[in-house]
mmCIF file of C-alpha atoms in Angstrom:
data_model
loop_
_atom_site.group_PDB
_atom_site.id
_atom_site.type_symbol
_atom_site.label_atom_id
_atom_site.label_comp_id
_atom_site.label_asym_id
_atom_site.label_seq_id
_atom_site.Cartn_x
_atom_site.Cartn_y
_atom_site.Cartn_z
ATOM 1 C CA MET A 1 20.411 74.865 135.319
ATOM 2 C CA ASN A 2 23.956 74.146 134.998
ATOM 3 C CA HIS A 3 25.627 70.265 134.100
ATOM 4 C CA GLU A 4 26.743 69.438 137.390
ATOM 5 C CA VAL A 5 23.310 70.164 138.999
ATOM 6 C CA ALA A 6 21.673 67.924 136.576
ATOM 7 C CA ALA A 7 24.238 65.825 136.785
ATOM 8 C CA GLU A 8 23.699 65.532 140.536
ATOM 9 C CA LEU A 9 19.831 65.044 140.300
ATOM 10 C CA ILE A 10 20.165 61.878 137.665
ATOM 11 C CA ASN A 11 22.585 60.213 140.243
ATOM 12 C CA ASP A 12 20.159 61.079 142.885
ATOM 13 C CA HIS A 13 22.534 62.786 144.881
ATOM 14 C CA ALA A 14 21.119 66.316 145.132
ATOM 15 C CA THR A 15 18.414 67.365 146.851
ATOM 16 C CA ILE A 16 18.023 71.136 146.395
ATOM 17 C CA ILE A 17 18.750 73.848 143.566
ATOM 18 C CA PRO A 18 20.287 77.029 144.804
ATOM 19 C CA ASN A 19 18.842 80.394 142.417
ATOM 20 C CA TYR A 20 15.782 78.823 141.019
ATOM 21 C CA ASN A 21 14.720 81.923 139.529
ATOM 22 C CA GLU A 22 17.990 82.052 137.416
ATOM 23 C CA PHE A 23 17.575 79.060 135.120
ATOM 24 C CA ASP A 24 16.116 79.021 131.899
ATOM 25 C CA PRO A 25 12.820 78.936 131.968
ATOM 26 C CA SER A 26 12.227 76.536 129.334
ATOM 27 C CA PHE A 27 13.944 73.957 130.853
ATOM 28 C CA TRP A 28 11.199 73.890 133.595
ATOM 29 C CA PHE A 29 8.416 74.294 131.376
ATOM 30 C CA LYS A 30 9.867 70.760 129.799
ATOM 31 C CA VAL A 31 10.526 69.336 133.275
ATOM 32 C CA LYS A 32 6.603 70.713 134.209
ATOM 33 C CA GLU A 33 5.606 69.207 131.159
ATOM 34 C CA GLU A 34 7.065 65.894 132.191
ATOM 35 C CA LEU A 35 5.361 65.652 135.577
ATOM 36 C CA THR A 36 1.975 65.089 137.138
ATOM 37 C CA ASP A 37 0.816 67.846 139.348
ATOM 38 C CA LYS A 38 1.808 65.881 142.417
ATOM 39 C CA GLN A 39 5.237 65.100 140.964
ATOM 40 C CA TRP A 40 5.241 68.818 140.365
ATOM 41 C CA THR A 41 4.621 69.146 143.752
ATOM 42 C CA TYR A 42 7.179 67.370 144.828
ATOM 43 C CA VAL A 43 9.912 69.168 143.033
ATOM 44 C CA GLN A 44 8.832 72.447 143.989
ATOM 45 C CA LYS A 45 8.734 71.568 147.530
ATOM 46 C CA ARG A 46 11.642 68.966 147.962
ATOM 47 C CA ILE A 47 14.188 69.836 145.072
ATOM 48 C CA ILE A 48 13.778 73.503 145.240
ATOM 49 C CA GLU A 49 12.417 74.599 148.557
ATOM 50 C CA ASP A 50 14.716 72.262 150.469
ATOM 51 C CA LYS A 51 11.201 71.022 152.618
ATOM 52 C CA PRO A 52 11.194 67.507 154.197
ATOM 53 C CA LEU A 53 9.066 64.988 153.420
ATOM 54 C CA LYS A 54 7.215 64.687 156.491
ATOM 55 C CA LEU A 55 6.218 69.056 155.948
ATOM 56 C CA ILE A 56 5.450 67.576 152.433
ATOM 57 C CA ALA A 57 3.188 65.529 153.266
ATOM 58 C CA LEU A 58 1.717 67.224 156.212
ATOM 59 C CA GLU A 59 0.876 70.641 153.652
ATOM 60 C CA GLU A 60 -0.509 67.917 150.815
ATOM 61 C CA GLN A 61 -2.700 65.752 153.366
ATOM 62 C CA THR A 62 -0.993 62.958 152.436
ATOM 63 C CA THR A 63 1.330 60.245 154.001
ATOM 64 C CA ILE A 64 5.159 60.457 154.157
ATOM 65 C CA ASP A 65 5.432 57.187 151.863
ATOM 66 C CA ALA A 66 2.888 58.849 149.195
ATOM 67 C CA VAL A 67 5.603 62.181 148.810
ATOM 68 C CA ARG A 68 8.163 59.313 148.274
ATOM 69 C CA GLY A 69 6.300 57.719 145.784
ATOM 70 C CA TRP A 70 5.939 60.923 144.193
ATOM 71 C CA GLY A 71 9.705 61.638 143.844
ATOM 72 C CA LYS A 72 10.977 57.792 142.646
ATOM 73 C CA GLU A 73 8.253 58.936 139.455
ATOM 74 C CA VAL A 74 10.080 62.417 139.635
ATOM 75 C CA LYS A 75 13.267 60.900 139.436
ATOM 76 C CA ARG A 76 12.765 57.842 136.915
ATOM 77 C CA LYS A 77 10.935 60.590 134.287
ATOM 78 C CA LEU A 78 13.216 63.089 134.668
ATOM 79 C CA LYS A 79 16.341 61.146 134.115
ATOM 80 C CA PRO A 80 16.175 61.502 130.431
ATOM 81 C CA VAL A 81 15.115 65.227 130.747
ATOM 82 C CA LEU A 82 17.686 65.932 132.503
ATOM 83 C CA THR A 83 20.504 63.897 130.539
ATOM 84 C CA GLU A 84 19.323 65.796 127.313
ATOM 85 C CA TYR A 85 19.980 69.068 128.989
ATOM 86 C CA ILE A 86 23.280 67.630 129.756
ATOM 87 C CA ASP A 87 23.616 66.640 126.147
ATOM 88 C CA ILE A 88 22.687 69.837 124.415
ATOM 89 C CA GLU A 89 24.558 72.613 126.922
#
């Protein structure tokens, strides 16, 4: 992941990560280890796959508000991880 994408995620401006498979696997391992299963689902479906909240809610058999809640927690939890990643790179 490049610094620009990480910085955008920290600042809540990014919604999709292009070329997901090209990023460092250790980065994704660190991200996943910080999140619950539902929060990781949010990362996969919303950030990586760029699916709309409504579709994620339908696929996960939950409400849009629940999916939004996962996203808020993802942003809160990932901010320190992404900041650390930017500082390391």
